[in-house]
Short mmCIF file of C-alpha atoms and ligand atoms in Angstrom, two decimals:
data_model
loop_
_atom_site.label_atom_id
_atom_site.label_comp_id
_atom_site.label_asym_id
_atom_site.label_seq_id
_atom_site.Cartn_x
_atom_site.Cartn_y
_atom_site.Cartn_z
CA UNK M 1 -16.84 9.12 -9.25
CA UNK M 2 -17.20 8.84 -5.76
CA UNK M 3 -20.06 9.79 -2.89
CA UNK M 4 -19.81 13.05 -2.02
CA UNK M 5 -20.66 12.99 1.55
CA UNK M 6 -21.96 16.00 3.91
CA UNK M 7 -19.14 16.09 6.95
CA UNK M 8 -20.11 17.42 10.25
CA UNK M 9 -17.71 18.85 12.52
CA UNK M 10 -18.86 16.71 15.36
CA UNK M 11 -17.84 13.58 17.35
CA UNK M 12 -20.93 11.30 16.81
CA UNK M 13 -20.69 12.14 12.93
CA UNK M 14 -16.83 11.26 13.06
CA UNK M 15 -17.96 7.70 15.59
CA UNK M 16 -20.97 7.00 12.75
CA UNK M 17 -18.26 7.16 10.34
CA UNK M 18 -15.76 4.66 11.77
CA UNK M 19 -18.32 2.02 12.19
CA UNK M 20 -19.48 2.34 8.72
CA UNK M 21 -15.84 1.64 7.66
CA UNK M 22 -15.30 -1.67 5.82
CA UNK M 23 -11.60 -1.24 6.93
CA UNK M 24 -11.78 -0.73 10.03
CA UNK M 25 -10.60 -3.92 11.68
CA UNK M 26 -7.18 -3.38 10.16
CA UNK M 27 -6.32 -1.28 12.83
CA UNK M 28 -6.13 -3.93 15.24
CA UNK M 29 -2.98 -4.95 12.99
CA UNK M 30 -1.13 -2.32 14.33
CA UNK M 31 0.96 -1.35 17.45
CA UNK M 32 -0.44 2.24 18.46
CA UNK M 33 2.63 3.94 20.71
CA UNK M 34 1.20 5.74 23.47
CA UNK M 35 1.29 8.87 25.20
CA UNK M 36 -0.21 9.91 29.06
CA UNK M 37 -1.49 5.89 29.31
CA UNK M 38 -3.67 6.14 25.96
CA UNK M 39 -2.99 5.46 22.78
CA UNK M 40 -1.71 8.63 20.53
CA UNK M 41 -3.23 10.21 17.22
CA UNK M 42 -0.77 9.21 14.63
CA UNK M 43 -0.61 11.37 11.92
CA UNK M 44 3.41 10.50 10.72
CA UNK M 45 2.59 7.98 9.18
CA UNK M 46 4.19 9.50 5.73
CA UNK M 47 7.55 9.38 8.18
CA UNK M 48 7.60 5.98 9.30
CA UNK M 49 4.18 3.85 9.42
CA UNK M 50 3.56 1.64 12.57
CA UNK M 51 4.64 -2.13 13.38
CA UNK M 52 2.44 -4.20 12.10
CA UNK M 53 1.60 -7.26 14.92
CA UNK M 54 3.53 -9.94 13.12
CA UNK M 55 6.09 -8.02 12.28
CA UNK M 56 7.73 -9.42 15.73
CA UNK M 57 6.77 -12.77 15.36
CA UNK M 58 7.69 -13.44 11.93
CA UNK M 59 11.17 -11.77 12.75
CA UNK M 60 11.17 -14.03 16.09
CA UNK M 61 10.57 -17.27 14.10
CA UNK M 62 14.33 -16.15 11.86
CA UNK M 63 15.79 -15.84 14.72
CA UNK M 64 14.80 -19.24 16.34
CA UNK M 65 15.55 -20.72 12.78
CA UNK M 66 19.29 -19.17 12.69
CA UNK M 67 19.64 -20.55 16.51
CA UNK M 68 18.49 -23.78 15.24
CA UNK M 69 19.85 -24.48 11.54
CA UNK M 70 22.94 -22.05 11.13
CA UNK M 71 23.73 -21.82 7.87
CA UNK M 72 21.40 -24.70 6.43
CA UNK M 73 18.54 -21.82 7.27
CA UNK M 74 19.70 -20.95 3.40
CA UNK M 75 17.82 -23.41 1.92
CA UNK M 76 15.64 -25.31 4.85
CA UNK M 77 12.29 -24.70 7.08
CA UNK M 78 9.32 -23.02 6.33
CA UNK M 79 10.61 -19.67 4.31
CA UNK M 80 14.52 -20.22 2.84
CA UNK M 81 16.51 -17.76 3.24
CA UNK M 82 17.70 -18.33 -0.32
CA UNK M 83 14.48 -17.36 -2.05
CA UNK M 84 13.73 -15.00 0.50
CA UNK M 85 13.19 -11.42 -1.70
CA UNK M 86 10.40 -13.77 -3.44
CA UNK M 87 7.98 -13.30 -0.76
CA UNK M 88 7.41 -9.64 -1.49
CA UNK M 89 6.85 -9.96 -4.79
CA UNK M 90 3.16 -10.38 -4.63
CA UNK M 91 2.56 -7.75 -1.81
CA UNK M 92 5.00 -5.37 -4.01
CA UNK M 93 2.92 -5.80 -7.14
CA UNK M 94 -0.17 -5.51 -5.36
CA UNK M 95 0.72 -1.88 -4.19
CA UNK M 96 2.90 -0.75 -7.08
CA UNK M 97 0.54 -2.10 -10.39
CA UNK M 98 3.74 -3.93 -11.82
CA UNK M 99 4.19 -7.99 -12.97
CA UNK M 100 5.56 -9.86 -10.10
CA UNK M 101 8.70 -9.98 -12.33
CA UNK M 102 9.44 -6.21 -12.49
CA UNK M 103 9.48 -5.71 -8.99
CA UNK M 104 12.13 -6.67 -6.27
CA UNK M 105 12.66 -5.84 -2.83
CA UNK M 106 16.37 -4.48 -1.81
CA UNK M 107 19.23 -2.80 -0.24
CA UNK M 108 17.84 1.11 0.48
CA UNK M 109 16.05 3.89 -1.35
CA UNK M 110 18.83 6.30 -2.16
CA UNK M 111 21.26 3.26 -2.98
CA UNK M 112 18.15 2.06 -5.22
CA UNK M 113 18.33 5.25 -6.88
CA UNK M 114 21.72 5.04 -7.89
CA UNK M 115 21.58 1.50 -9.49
CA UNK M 116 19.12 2.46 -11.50
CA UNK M 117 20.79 5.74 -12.66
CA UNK M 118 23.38 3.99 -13.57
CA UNK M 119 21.24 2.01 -16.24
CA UNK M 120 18.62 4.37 -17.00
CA UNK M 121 20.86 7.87 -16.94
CA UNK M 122 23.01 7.32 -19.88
CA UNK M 123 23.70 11.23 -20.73
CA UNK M 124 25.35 11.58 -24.20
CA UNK M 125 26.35 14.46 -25.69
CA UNK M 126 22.76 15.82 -27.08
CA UNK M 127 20.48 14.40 -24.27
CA UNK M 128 22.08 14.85 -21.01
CA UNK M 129 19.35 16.78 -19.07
CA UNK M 130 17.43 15.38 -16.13
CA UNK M 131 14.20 17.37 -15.05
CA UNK M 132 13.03 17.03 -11.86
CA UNK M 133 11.26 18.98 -9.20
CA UNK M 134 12.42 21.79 -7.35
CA UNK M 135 12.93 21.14 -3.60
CA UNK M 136 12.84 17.18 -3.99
CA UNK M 137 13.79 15.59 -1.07
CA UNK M 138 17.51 16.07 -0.30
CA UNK M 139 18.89 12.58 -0.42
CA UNK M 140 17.14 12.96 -4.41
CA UNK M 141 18.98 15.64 -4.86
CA UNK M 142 22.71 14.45 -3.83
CA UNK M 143 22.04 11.24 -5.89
CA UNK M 144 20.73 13.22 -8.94
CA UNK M 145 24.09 15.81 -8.61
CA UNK M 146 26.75 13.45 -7.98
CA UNK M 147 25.41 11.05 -10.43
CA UNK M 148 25.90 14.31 -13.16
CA UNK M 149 29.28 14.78 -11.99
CA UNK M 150 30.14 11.39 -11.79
CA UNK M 151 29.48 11.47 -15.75
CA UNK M 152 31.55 14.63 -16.12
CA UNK M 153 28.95 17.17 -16.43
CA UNK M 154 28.19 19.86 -14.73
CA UNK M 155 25.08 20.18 -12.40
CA UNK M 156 24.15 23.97 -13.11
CA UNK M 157 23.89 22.79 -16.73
CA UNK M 158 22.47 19.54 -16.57
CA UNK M 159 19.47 19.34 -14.34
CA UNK M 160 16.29 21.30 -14.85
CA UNK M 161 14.51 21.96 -11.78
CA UNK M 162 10.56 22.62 -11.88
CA UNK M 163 9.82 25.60 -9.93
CA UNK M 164 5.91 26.15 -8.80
CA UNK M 165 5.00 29.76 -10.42
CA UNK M 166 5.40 32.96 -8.30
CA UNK M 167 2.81 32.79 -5.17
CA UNK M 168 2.25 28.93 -5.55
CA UNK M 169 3.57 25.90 -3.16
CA UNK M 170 2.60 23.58 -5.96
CA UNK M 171 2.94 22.63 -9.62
CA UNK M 172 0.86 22.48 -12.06
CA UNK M 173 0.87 19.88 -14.72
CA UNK M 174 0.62 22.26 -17.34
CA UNK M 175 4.17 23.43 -16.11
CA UNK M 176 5.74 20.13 -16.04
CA UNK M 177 4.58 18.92 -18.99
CA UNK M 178 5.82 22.41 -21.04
CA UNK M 179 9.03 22.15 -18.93
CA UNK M 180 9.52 18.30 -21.01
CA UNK M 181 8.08 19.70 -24.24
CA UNK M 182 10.90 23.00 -23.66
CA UNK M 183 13.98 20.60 -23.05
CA UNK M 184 12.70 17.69 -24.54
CA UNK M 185 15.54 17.32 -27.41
CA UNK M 186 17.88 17.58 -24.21
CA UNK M 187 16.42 15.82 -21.63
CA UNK M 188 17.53 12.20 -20.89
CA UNK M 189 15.42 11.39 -18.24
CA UNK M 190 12.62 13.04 -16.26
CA UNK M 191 12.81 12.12 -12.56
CA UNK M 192 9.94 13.13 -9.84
CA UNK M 193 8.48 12.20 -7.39
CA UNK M 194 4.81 10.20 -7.10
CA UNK M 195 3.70 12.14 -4.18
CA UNK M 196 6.12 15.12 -3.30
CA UNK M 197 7.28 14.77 0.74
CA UNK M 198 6.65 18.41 1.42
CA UNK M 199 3.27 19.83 -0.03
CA UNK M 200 1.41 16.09 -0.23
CA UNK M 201 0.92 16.62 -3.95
CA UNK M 202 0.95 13.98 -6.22
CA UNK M 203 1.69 13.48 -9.84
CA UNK M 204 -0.21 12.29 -12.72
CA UNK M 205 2.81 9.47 -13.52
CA UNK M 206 0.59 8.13 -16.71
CA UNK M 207 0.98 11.21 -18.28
CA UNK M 208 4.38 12.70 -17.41
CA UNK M 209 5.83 9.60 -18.10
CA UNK M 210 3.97 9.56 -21.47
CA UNK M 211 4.98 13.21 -21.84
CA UNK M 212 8.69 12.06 -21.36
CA UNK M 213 8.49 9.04 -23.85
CA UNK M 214 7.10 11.34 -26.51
CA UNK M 215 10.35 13.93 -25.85
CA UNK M 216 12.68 10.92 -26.18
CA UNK M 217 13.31 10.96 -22.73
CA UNK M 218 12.94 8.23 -19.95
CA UNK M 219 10.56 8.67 -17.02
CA UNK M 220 11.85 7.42 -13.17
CA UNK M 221 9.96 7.88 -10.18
CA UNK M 222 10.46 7.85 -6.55
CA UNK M 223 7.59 6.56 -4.99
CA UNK M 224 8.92 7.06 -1.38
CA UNK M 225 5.74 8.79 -0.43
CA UNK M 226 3.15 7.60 -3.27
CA UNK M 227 3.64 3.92 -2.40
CA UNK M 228 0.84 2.67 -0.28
CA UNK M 229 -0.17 6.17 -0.62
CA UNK M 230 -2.21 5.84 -3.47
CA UNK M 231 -2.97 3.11 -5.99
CA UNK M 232 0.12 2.90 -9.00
CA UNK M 233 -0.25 1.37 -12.41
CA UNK M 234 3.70 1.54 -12.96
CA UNK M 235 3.27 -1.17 -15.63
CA UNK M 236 0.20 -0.13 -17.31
CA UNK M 237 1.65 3.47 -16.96
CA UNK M 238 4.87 2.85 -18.92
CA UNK M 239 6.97 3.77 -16.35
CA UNK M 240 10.79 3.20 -16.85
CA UNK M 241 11.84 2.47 -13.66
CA UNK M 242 10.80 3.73 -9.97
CA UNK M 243 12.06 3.26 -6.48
CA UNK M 244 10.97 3.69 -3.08
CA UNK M 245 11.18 2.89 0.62
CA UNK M 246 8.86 0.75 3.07
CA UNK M 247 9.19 2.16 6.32
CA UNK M 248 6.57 5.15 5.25
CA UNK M 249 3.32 4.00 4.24
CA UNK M 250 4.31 0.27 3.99
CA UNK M 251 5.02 0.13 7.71
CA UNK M 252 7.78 -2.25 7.16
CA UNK M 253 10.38 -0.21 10.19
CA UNK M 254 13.07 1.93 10.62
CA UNK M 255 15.50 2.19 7.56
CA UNK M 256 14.14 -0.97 6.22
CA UNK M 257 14.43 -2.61 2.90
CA UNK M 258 13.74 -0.53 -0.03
CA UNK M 259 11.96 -1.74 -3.78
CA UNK M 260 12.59 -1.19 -7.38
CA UNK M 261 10.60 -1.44 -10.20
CA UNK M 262 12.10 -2.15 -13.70
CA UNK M 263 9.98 -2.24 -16.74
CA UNK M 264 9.76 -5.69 -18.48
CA UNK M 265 10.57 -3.89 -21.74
CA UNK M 266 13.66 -3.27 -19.78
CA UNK M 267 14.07 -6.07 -17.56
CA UNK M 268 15.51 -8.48 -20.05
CA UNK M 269 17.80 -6.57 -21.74
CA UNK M 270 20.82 -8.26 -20.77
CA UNK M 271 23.25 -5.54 -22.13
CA UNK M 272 22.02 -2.91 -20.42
CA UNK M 273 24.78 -1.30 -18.36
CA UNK M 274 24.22 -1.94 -14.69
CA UNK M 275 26.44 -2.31 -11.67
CA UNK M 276 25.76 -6.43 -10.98
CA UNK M 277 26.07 -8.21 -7.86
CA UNK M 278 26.39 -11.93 -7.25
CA UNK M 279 22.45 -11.78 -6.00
CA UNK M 280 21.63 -10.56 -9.94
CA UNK M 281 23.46 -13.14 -11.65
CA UNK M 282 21.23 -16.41 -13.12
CA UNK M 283 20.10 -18.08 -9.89
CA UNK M 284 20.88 -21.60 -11.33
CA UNK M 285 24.70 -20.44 -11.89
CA UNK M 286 25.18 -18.33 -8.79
CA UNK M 287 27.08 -21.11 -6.81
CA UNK M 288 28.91 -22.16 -9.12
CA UNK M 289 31.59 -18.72 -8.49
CA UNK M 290 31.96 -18.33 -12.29
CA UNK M 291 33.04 -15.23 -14.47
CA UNK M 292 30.99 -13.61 -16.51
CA UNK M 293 27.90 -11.87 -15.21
CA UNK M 294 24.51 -13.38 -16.43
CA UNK M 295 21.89 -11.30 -15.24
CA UNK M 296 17.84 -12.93 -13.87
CA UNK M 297 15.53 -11.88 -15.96
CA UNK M 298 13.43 -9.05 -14.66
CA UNK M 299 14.19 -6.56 -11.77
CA UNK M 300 15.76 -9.38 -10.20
CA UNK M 301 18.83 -9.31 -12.15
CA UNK M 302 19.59 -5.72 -10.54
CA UNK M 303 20.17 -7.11 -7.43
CA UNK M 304 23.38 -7.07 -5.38
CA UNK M 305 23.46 -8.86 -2.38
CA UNK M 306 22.37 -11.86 -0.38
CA UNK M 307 18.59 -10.34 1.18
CA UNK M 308 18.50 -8.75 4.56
CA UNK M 309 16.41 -11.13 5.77
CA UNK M 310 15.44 -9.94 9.20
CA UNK M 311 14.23 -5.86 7.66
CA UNK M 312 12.86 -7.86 4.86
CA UNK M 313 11.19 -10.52 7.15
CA UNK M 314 8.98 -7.39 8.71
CA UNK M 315 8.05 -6.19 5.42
CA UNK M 316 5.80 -9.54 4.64
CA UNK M 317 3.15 -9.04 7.17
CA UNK M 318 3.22 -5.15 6.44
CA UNK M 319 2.80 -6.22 2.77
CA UNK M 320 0.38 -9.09 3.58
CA UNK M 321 -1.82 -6.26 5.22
CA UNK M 322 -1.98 -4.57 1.74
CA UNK M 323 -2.98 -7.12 -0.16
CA UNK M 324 -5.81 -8.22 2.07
CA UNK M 325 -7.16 -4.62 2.21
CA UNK M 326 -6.72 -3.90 -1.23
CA UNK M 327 -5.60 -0.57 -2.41
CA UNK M 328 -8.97 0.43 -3.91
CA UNK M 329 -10.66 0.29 -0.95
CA UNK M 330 -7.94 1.85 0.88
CA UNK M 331 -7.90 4.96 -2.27
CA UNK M 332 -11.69 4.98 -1.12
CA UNK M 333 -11.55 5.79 2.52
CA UNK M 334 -8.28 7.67 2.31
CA UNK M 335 -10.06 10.16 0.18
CA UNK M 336 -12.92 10.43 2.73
CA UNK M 337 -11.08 10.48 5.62
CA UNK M 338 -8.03 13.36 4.06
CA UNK M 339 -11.14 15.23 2.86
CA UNK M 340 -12.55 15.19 6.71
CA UNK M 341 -9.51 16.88 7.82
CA UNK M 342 -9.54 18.99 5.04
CA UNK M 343 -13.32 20.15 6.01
CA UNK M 344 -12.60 20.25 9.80
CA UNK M 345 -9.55 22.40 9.08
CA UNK M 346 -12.00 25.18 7.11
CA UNK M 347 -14.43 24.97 10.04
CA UNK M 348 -11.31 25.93 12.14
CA UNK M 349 -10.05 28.71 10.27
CA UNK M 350 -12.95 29.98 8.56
CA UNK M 351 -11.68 32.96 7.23
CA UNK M 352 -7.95 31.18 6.66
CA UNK M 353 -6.17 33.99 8.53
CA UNK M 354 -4.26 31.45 10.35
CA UNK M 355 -3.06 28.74 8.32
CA UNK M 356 -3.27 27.80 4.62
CA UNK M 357 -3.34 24.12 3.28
CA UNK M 358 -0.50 23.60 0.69
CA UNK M 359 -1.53 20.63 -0.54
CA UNK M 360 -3.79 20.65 -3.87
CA UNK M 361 -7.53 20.77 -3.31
CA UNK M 362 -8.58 18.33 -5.57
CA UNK M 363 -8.83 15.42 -4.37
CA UNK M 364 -7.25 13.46 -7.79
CA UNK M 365 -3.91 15.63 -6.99
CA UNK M 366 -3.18 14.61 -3.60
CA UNK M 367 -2.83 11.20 -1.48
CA UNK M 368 -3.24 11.26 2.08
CA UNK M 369 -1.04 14.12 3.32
CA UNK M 370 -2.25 17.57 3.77
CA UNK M 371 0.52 19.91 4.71
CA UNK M 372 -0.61 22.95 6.72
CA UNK M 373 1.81 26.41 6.18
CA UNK M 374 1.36 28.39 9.11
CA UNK M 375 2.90 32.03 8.79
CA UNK M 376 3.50 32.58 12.15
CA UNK M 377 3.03 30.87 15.40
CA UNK M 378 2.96 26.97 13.93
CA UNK M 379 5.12 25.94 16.12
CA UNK M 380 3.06 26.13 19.02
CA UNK M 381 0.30 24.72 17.26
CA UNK M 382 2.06 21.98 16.63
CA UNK M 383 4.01 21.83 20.36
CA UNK M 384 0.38 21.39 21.46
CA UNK M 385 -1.07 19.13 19.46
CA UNK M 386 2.34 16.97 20.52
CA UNK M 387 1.74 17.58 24.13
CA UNK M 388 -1.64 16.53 24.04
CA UNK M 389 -0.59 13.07 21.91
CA UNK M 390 -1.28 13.86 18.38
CA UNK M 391 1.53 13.34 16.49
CA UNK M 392 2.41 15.18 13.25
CA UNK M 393 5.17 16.52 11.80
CA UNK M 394 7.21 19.78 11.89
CA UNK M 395 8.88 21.45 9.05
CA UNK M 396 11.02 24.86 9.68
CA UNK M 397 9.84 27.70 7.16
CA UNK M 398 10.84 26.56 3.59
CA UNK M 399 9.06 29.18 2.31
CA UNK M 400 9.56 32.88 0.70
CA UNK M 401 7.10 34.31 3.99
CA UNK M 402 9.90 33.77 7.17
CA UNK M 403 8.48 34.66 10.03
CA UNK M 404 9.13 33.36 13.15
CA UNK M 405 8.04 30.46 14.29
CA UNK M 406 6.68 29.44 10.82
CA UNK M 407 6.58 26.41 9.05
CA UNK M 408 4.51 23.52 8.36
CA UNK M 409 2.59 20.84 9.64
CA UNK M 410 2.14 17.79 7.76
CA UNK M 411 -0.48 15.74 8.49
CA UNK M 412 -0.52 12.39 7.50
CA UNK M 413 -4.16 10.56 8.08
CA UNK M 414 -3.54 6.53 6.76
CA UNK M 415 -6.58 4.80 5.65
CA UNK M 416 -4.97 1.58 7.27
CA UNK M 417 -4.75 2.40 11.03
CA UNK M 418 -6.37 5.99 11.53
CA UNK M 419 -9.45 6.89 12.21
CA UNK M 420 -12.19 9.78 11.19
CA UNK M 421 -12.29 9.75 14.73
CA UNK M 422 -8.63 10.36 15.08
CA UNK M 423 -9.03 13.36 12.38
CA UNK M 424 -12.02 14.64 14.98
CA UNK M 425 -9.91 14.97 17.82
CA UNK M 426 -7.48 16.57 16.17
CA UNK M 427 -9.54 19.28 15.11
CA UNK M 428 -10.65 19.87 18.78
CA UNK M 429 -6.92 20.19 19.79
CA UNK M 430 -5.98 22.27 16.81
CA UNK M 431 -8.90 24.99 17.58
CA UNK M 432 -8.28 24.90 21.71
CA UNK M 433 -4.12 25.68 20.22
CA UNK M 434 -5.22 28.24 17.69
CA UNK M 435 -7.58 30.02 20.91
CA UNK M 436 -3.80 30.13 23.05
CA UNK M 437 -1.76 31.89 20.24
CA UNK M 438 -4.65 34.38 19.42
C1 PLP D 501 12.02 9.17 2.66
C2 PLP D 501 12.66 9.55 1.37
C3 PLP D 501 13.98 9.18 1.08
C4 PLP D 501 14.83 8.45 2.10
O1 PLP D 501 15.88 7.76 1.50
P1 PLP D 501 16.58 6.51 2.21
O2 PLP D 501 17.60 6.09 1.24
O3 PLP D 501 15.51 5.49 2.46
O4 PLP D 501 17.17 6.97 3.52
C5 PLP D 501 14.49 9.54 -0.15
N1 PLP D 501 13.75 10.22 -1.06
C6 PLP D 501 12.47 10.58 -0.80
C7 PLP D 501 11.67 11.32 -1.83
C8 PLP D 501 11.90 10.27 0.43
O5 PLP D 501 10.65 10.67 0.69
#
């Protein structure tokens, strides 16, 4: 349980709030772009979260060590680029609830995907299903076809997509977990995602993965927009395997290195089928240029390649950042702060003629995000929240009511750099743009 507290839709109430906030100093971690001289609203931070400070000067200090060592940077100075994808470990355990040993930072999200389908989607001829959700993010959806085809099958056949009933944005669990129960005997694995990129909802993972084990199945997530979202047990939870990226909520930069989680009860199974790499094979032996692929125990042994070390040298401060904060403090104010916006949004649209919020209303069901469907005239809403340096995010009409000029607004409030006062000026800007399209 948590305080319920009484919002106000004023500025003093929103100021009161931010210095009550144990987090609040984190900010100052962060680069804030700016707009007209002053710094904007960010709200995208579900797109691609800010630069943390010493993201430059850690990534600074490889480059002065390549100048100065060459290739003896491998295995001298203070961090060796050898052991590098070590240095995550602890940050990537904090956020995802895994053993430092099922976790590993590498390559990218949708390439992480594949890897793992290749171990963990092993259709045979009674379970060849995958369930997932309908209208998962595209790049899900290419991996998830070609990977069916690649094994033969066909895609109309073999994936079950989770629609949200007639009239509804989202799902409920009672439909997901009949959907496993329905194909169960058929299903090989379930794959969703934590915290689904257009509607902000997020998943109960302990219990669809639970629901999955009991059909036979294995459970994978993509935690692209759940990580750093909202706290994860992944080990506790069962999970088989999950991936995600860290240039959303992890503010780690553009396209930058991507994790994997791989269950211990998995992790040292040797034999399981996997597509190895020279990075994967038994540290101790990897110079030696032998045959035969012995695999590191743990998540480690799925890796391919030498690390990136300068997009992975940015995600250790971002990661750092995490740790320090801790994610149940960040769970804490993020649930304040997304149910602010939540209650200025009401106060702006009383009678909700003008917009509707997507995202679930209870507060268990959702991380950060609330997305905002607009049936007509969201576009300028959002032109002039942009033009007056609050930045959220636009999404063309996905949805059955196409009008023009309809879509959604996602709005993305992190506990770790925004502010209530941030969600208070947005709500100012939102009713002055909601006056002009009246
Ligand atoms: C952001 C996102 C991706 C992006 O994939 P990359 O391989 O990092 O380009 C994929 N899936 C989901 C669900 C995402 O939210």
């Amino acid at each position: 349980m948590h305080d319920t507290i009484q919002f106000e839709a004023t500025r003093e109430f929103a100021e009161r709030m931010d210095q009550a906030d144990p987090l609040a100093s984190f900010r100052e971690h962060y680069l804030i772009p700016e707009k007209n001289g002053k710094p904007v609203r960010y709200f995208t931070g579900n797109s691609l979260g800010l630069q943390p400070v010493g993201a430059r000067k850690i990534i600074g200090k490889e480059l002065e060590k390549w100048a100065e060592f060459g290739v003896d940077g491998h295995f001298e100075g203070e961090r060796p680029w050898f052991k590098y994808h070590e240095l995550t470990k602890k940050g990537l355990s904090v956020v995802t609830g895994a053993l430092e040993s099922e976790v590993v930072a590498m390559n990218n999200l949708t390439s992480n995907l594949h890897l793992m389908m290749v171990s963990f989607y092993r259709p045979d001829k009674d379970r060849y299903k995958i369930i997932m959700e309908a209208g998962a993010f595209p790049s899900d959806q290419y991996a998830v076809e070609t990977q069916v085809r690649f094994h033969g099958l066909d895609p109309e056949e073999a994936i079950i997509e989770i629609a949200p009933e007639a009239g509804e944005y989202t799902l409920s669990h009672d439909r997901i977990i009949d959907t496993i129960r329905k194909h169960g005997g058929e299903t090989a694995l379930v794959l969703l995602s934590g915290v689904q990129y257009f509607t902000g909802q997020l998943f109960d993972i302990r219990a669809i993965t639970k629901a999955a084990h009991s059909a036979g199945a294995l459970a994978g997530w993509d935690l692209a927009h759940a990580v750093g979202n909202a706290p994860l047990n992944l080990h506790d939870d069962g999970v088989d395997f999950a991936v995600w990226c860290s240039y959303k909520y992890l503010n780690s930069g553009p396209g930058s290195v991507s994790g994997v989680f791989v269950h211990e009860r998995h992790g040292n199974s040797a034999d399981l089928p996997r597509f190895a790499g020279w990075w994967g094979h038994d540290q101790d032996e990897r110079f030696l240029m032998q045959k035969g692929f012995k695999p590191m125990p743990g998540a480690d042994g799925w890796q391919l390649s030498n690390v990136n070390v300068l997009g992975t040298a940015a995600h250790i401060p971002a990661l750092e950042l995490f740790v320090e904060a801790g994610m149940s403090g960040l769970r804490q104010k993020s649930l304040q702060l997304t149910g602010y916006l939540e209650f200025l949004l009401k106060q702006a649209d009383p009678g909700g003629q003008q917009f509707r919020i997507l995202t679930p209303a209870n507060p268990e069901e959702r991380g950060c995000q609330l997305s905002v469907f607009f049936p007509s005239n969201g576009r300028n809403v959002f032109d002039h929240l942009a033009k007056m340096g609050i930045v959220t995010d636009w999404r063309e009409n996905q949805l059955a009511e196409t009008k023009e000029r309809s879509g959604v607004i996602r709005v993305a409030p992190t506990p770790m750099y925004n502010t209530f006062s941030d969600v208070y000026h947005l709500y100012q800007e939102l009713k002055k743009a909601l006056e002009n399209v009246r």
